[in-house]
Coordinates of C-alpha atoms in Angstrom, one line a residue:
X1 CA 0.0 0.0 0.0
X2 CA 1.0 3.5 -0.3
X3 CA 2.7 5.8 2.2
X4 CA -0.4 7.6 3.4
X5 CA -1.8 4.5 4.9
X6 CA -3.9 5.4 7.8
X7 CA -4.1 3.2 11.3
X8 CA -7.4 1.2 11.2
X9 CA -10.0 3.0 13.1
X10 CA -10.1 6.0 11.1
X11 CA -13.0 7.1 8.4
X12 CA -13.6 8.2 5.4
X13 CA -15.9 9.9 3.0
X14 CA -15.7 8.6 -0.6
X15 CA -16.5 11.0 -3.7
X16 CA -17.9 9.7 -7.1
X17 CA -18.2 11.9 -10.2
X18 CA -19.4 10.6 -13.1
X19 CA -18.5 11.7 -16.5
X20 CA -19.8 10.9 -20.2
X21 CA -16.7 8.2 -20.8
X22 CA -14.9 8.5 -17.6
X23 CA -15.2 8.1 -13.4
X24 CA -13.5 10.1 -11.2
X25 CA -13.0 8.6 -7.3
X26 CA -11.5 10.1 -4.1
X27 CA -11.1 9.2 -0.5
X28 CA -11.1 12.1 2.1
X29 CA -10.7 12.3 5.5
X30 CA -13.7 12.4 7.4
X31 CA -12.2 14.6 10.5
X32 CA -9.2 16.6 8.5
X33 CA -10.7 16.5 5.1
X34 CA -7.3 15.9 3.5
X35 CA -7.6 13.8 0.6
X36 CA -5.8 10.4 1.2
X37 CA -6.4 8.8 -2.7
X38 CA -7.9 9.7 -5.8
X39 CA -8.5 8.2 -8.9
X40 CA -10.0 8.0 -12.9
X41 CA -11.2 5.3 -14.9
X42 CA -11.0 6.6 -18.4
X43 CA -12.4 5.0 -21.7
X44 CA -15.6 3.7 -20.3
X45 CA -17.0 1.9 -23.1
X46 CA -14.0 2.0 -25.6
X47 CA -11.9 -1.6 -26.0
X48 CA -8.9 -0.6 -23.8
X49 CA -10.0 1.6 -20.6
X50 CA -7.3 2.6 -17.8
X51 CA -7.9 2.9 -13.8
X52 CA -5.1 5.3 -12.6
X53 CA -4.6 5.4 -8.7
X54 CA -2.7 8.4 -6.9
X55 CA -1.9 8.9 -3.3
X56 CA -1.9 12.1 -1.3
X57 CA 1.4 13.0 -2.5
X58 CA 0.3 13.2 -6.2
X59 CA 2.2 10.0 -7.0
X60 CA 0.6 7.3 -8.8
X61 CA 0.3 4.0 -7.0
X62 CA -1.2 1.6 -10.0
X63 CA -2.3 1.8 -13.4
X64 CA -4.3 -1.0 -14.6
X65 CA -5.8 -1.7 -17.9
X66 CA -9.4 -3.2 -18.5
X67 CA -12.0 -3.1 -20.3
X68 CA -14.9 -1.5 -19.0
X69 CA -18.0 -1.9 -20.9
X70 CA -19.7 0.3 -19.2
X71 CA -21.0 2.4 -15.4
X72 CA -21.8 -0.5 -13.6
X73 CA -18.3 -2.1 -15.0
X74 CA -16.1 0.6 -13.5
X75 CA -18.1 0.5 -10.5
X76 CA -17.4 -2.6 -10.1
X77 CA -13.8 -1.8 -10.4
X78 CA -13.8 0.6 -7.6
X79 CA -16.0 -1.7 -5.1
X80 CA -13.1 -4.3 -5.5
X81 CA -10.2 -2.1 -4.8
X82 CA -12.7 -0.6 -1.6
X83 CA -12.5 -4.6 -0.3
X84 CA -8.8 -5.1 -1.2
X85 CA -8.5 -1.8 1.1
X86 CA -11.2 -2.1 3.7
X87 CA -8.3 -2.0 6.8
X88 CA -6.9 1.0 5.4
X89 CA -10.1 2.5 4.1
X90 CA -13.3 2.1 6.5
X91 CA -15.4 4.3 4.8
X92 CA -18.7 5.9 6.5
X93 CA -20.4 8.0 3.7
X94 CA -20.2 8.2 0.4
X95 CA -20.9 11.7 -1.8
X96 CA -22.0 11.9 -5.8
X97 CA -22.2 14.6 -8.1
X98 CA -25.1 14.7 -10.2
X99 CA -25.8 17.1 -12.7
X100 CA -29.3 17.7 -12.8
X101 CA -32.4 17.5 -9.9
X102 CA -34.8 19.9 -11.5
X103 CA -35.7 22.7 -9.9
X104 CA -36.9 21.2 -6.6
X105 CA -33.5 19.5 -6.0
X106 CA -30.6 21.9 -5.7
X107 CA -29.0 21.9 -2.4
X108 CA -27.1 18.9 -1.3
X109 CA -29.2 16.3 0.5
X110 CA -29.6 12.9 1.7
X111 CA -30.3 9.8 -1.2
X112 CA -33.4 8.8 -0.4
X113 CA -35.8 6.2 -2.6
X114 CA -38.3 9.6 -2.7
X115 CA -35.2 10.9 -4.2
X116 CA -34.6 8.6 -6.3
X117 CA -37.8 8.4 -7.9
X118 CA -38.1 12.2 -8.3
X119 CA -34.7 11.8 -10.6
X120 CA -36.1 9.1 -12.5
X121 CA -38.9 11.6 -13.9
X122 CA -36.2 14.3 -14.5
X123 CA -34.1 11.9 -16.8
X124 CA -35.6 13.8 -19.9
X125 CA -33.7 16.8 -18.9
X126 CA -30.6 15.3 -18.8
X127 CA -30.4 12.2 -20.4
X128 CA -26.7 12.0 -21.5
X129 CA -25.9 12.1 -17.5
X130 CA -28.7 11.3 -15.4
X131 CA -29.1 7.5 -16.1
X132 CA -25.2 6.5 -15.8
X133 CA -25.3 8.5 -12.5
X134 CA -27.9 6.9 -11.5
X135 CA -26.8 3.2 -12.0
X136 CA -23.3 4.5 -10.3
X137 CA -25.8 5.7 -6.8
X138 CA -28.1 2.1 -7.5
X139 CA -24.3 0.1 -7.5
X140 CA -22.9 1.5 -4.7
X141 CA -26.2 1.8 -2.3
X142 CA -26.4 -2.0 -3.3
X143 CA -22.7 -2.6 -1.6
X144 CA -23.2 -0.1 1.3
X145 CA -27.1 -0.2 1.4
X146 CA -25.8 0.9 5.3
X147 CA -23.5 4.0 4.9
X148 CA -25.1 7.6 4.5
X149 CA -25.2 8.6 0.8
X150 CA -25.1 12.0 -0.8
X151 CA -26.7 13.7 -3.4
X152 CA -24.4 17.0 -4.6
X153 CA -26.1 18.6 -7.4
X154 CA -24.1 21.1 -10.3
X155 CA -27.0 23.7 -10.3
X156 CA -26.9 24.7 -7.0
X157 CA -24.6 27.6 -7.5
X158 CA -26.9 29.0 -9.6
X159 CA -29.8 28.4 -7.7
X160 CA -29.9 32.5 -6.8
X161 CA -29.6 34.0 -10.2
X162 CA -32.3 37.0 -11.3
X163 CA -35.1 35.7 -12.9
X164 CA -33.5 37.9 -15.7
X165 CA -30.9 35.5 -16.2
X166 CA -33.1 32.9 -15.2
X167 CA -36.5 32.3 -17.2
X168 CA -36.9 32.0 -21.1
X169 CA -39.1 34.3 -22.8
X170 CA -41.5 31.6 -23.3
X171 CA -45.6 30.9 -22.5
X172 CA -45.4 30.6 -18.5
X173 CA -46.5 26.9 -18.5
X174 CA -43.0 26.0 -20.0
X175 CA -41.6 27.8 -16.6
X176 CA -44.6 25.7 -14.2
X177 CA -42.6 22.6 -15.7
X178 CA -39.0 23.2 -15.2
X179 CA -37.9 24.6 -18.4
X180 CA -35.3 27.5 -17.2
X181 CA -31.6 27.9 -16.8
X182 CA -30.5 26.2 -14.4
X183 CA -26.5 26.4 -15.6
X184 CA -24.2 24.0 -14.3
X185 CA -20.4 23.0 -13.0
X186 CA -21.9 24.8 -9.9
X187 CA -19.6 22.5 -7.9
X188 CA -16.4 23.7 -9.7
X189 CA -17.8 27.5 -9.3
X190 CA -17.9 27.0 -5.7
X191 CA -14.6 25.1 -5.3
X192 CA -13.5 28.4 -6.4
X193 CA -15.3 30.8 -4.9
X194 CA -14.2 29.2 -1.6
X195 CA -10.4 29.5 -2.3
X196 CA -11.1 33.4 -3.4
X197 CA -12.9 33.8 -0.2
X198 CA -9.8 32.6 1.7
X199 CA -7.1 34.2 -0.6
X200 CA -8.8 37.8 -0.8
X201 CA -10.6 40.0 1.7
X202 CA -14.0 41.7 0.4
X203 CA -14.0 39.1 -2.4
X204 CA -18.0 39.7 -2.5
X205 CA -17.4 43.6 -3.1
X206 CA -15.7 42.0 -7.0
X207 CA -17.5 41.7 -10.2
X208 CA -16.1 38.0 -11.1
X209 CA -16.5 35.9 -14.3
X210 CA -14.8 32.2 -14.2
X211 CA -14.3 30.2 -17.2
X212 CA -14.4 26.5 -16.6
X213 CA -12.7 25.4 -20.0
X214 CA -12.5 21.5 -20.1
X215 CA -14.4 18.9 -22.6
X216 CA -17.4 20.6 -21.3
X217 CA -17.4 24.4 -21.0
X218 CA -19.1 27.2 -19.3
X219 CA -19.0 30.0 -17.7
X220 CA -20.2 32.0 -14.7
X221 CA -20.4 35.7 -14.0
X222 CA -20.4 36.4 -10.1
X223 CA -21.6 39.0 -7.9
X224 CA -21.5 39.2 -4.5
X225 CA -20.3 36.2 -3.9
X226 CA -23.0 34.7 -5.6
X227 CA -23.8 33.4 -9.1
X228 CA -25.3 36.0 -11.4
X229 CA -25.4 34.5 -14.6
X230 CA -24.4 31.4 -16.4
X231 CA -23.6 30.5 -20.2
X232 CA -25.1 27.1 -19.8
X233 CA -29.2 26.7 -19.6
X234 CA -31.7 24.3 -19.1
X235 CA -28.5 21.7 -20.0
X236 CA -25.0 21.0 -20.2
X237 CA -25.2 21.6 -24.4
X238 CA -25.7 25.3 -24.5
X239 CA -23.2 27.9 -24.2
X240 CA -19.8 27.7 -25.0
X241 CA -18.8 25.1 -28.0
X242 CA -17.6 22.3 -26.0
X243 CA -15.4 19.3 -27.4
X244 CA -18.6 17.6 -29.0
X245 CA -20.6 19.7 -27.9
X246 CA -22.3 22.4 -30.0
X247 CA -23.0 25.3 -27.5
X248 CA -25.7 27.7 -28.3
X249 CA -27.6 27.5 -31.8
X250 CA -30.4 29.5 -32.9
X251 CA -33.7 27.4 -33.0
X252 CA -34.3 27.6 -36.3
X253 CA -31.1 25.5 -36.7
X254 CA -32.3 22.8 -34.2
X255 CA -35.8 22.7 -36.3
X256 CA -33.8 22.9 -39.4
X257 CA -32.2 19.7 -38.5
X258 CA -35.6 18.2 -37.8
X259 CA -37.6 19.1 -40.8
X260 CA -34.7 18.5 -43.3
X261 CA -33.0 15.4 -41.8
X262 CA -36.2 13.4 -40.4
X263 CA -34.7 12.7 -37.6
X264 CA -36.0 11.5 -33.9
X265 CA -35.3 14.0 -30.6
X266 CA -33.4 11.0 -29.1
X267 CA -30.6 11.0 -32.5
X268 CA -31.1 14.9 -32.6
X269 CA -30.0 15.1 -29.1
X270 CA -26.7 12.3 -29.7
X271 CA -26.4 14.8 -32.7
X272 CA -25.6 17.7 -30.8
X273 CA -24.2 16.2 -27.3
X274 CA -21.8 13.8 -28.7
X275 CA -21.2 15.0 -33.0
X276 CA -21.1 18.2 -32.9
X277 CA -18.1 21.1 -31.4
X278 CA -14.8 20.7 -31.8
X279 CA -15.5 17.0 -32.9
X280 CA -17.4 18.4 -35.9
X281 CA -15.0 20.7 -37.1
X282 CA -11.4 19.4 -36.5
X283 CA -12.2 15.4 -36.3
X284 CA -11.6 15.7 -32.8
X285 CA -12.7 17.2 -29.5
X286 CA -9.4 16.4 -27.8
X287 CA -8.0 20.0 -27.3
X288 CA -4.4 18.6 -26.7
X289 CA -5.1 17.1 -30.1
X290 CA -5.9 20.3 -31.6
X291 CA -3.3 22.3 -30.1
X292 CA -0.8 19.7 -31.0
X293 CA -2.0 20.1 -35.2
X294 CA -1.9 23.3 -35.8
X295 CA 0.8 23.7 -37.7
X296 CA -0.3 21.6 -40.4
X297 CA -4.4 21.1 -40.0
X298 CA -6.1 23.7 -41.4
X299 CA -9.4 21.9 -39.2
X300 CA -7.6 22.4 -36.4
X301 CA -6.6 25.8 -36.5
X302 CA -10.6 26.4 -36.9
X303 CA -11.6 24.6 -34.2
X304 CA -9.6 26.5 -32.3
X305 CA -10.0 29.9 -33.4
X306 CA -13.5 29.1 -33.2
X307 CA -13.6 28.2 -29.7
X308 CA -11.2 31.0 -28.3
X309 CA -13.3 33.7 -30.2
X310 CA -17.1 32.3 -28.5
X311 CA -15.0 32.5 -25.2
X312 CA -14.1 36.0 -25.9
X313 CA -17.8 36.7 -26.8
X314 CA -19.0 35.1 -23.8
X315 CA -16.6 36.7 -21.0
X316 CA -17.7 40.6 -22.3
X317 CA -21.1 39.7 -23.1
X318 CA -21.0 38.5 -19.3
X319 CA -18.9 41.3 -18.2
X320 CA -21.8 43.4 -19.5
X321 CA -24.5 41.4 -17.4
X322 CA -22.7 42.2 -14.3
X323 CA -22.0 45.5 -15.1
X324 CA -17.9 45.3 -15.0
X325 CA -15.1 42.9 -14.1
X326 CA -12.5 42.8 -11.4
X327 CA -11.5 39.6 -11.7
X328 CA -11.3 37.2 -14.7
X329 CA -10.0 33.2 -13.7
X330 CA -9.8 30.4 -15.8
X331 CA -9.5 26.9 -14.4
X332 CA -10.6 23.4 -15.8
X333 CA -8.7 21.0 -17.5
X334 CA -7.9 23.4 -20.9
X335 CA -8.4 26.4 -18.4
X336 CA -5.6 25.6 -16.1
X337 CA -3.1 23.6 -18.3
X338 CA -3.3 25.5 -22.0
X339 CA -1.4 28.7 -22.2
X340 CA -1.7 28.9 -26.1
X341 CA -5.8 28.7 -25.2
X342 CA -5.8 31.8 -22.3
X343 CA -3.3 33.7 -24.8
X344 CA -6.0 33.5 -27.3
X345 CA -9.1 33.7 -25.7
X346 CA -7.4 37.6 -23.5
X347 CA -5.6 38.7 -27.3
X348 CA -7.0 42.3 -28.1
X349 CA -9.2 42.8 -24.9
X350 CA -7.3 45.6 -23.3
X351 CA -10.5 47.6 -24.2
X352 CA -12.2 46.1 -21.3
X353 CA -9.2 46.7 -19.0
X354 CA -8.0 42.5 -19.4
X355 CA -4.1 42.2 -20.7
X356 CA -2.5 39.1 -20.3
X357 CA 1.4 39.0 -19.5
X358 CA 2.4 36.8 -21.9
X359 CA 6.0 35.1 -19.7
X360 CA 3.9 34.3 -16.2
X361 CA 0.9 33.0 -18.6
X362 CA 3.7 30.2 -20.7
X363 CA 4.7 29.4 -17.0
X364 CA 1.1 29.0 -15.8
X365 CA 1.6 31.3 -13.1
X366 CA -1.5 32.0 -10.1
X367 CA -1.9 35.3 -11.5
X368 CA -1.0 35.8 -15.3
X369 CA -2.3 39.8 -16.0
X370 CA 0.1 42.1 -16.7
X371 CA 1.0 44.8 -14.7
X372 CA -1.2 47.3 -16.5
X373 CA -4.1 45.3 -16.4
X374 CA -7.5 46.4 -15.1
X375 CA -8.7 43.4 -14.5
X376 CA -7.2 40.7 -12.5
X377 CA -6.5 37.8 -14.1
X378 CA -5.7 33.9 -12.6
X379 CA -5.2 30.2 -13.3
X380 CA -6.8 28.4 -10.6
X381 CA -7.4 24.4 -9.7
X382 CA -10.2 23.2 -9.4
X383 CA -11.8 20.3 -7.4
X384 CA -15.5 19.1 -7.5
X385 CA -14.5 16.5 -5.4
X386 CA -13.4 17.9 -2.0
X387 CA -16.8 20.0 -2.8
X388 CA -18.9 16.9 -3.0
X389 CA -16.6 15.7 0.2
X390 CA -17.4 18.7 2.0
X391 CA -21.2 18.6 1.9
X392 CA -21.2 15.2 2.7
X393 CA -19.2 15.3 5.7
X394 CA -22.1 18.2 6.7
X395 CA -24.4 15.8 7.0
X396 CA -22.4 13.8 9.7
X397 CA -21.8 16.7 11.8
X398 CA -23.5 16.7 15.1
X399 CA -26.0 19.1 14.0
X400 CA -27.7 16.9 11.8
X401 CA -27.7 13.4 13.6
X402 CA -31.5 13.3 13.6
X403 CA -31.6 13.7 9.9
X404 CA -28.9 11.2 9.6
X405 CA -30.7 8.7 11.7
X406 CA -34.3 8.9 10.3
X407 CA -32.7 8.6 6.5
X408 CA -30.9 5.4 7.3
X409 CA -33.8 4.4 9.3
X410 CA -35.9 4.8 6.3
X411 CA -33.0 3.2 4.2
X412 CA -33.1 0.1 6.5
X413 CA -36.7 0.1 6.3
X414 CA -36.9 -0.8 2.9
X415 CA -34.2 -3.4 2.5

């Protein structure tokens, strides 16, 4: 085992978050919250997937090659390395990210079969997430029907916006049954929002937009310490182009492809989640890829250009929403590691007071703006998962033992 081993006796929290072809898992500390391991299972549902294992130092501990066919196969995968660890790794709750709970389910709470049920219903809103996540909660409450289990949901952060930012312009019965913006990588907007908080005083007097840039991309505008506005909407496809995803279109494009292809919603909505973006235009949504083809693929270079110039679009048009910006921080996997992208995306916007320092930006520095810069500028990690860690380990604080106790009450009433 590795050399954060823990005596026997102590407990943990551990934090699932489900992607579209990958699994991310971490093991916290219930009392210090220090993570002790983490890992990915990537390729979920190609012919050669990998399980990568890394200890508290950031040092991998095992890399193992399967095939996973599918959720329930990397779930599988995880449960067995929990038994091969169970002296090491006595864990006592166990958190999730989900993307979507409608507008009645926003704030972390406890899984419940209510629960459950009410998330089956909302499957049509997003049903590119929703069902894996939900056979990832079903695995692991079948394993550990006895441990608390947490429901962490990506719209939360947005949960105060104005109903400006809000509600479509649409006949109010669309509204009465959850159609709105709801946005979403609320987990990662609070991550950071959390580390500002700690790092700068008055942090809620700043006008802040962050740009989560990774194979999905949004961003968020914030105002007193709250969220304001969002790119995303009532799902994860709008905004931003994404890596195969198409961002916002204009619906006459999506009835267009309708009319003229006689297509169903269900391939329409594989169209547009898993075809379209980056994907469509270079061949790939792989941003390293991309960046790695420029010199000779004219594709690539579009993509690119493409991608960079919506961001630009996107961070004044949400600059205008809030009425100014103090602070400007990009984080996400193309966010934090992709110079050549935050080069791009900052070119030629001095006008709004944003001017990028081009040496502490190639060295990925906390703060990349130039002296003579308006607007402060950052790279900054992110982590959903000691987020979703976090709110779980809430609900074993004293404060909420009677909660605790009537949900696995219930839970033990059913099995």
């Amino acid at each position: 085992m590795d050399k954060t081993l823990q005596l026997s006796g102590e407990h943990f929290i551990l934090v699932l978050n489900s992607g579209s072809s990958s699994l991310k898992f971490a093991v916290y500390h219930q009392t210090t919250g220090h993570r002790q391991w983490s890992g990915v299972i990537k390729g979920i549902g190609k012919p050669i997937g990998t399980m990568d294992l890394t200890d508290s130092y950031g040092d991998s501990i095992a890399l193992k090659k399967e095939h996973y066919r599918n959720i329930e196969d990397a779930s599988v995968a995880i449960i067995r390395w929990l038994r091969e660890n169970k002296k090491h790794c006595l864990i006592s709750a166990i958190g999730y990210r989900l993307v979507q709970g409608g507008a009645v389910h926003r704030r972390p709470e406890i899984i419940t079969e209510k629960l459950l049920e009410d998330l089956k219903e909302l499957i049509f809103l997003a049903p590119n997430h929703l069902p894996d996540e939900l056979s990832l909660i079903n695995a692991f409450m079948l394993e550990f029907s006895y441990l608390l289990h947490v429901a962490c949901f990506d719209t939360n952060f947005h949960r105060d916006m104005p109903d400006c930012n809000k509600y479509y312009p649409l006949p109010a019965k669309y509204a009465e049954q959850g159609l709105m913006r709801y946005g979403f990588h609320g987990l990662s907007y609070e991550y950071i929002m959390q580390k500002l908080d700690k790092q700068h005083a008055f942090i809620d007097q700043k006008k802040i937009v962050i740009a989560h840039l990774g194979n999905g991309s949004s961003m968020a505008a914030v105002s007193l310490g709250k969220g304001f506005d969002t790119t995303m909407g009532v799902s994860p496809i709008g905004g931003l182009v994404m890596a195969t995803r198409c961002g916002d279109l204009d619906p006459g494009a999506v009835l267009f492809m309708l009319k003229q292809n006689d297509i169903t919603p269900e391939e329409l909505d594989v169209e547009l989640s898993h075809e379209s973006g980056l994907k469509a235009i270079s061949g790939t949504g792989d941003m390293e890829e991309i960046l790695n083809s420029l010199c000779d693929d004219k594709k690539a270079e579009a993509a690119l250009t493409l991608y960079c110039h919506q961001a630009k679009k996107f961070i004044a048009s949400l600059a205008a929403s809030l009425g100014g910006i103090d602070m400007l921080i990009f984080t996400g996997g193309i966010g934090e590691n992709s110079p050549e992208v935050r080069e791009r995306i900052c070119a030629e916007m001095d006008f709004m007071g944003l001017k990028i320092d081009r040496c502490l930006n190639l060295r990925s520095e906390k703060v990349i703006s130039s002296q003579s810069s308006k607007v402060c500028i950052r790279v900054m990690k992110t982590s959903e998962e000691s987020m979703i860690a976090m709110h779980t380990r809430n609900f074993l604080l004293p404060d909420n033992e009677n909660k605790l106790a009537s949900a696995l009450h219930a839970k033990t009433e059913k099995v």
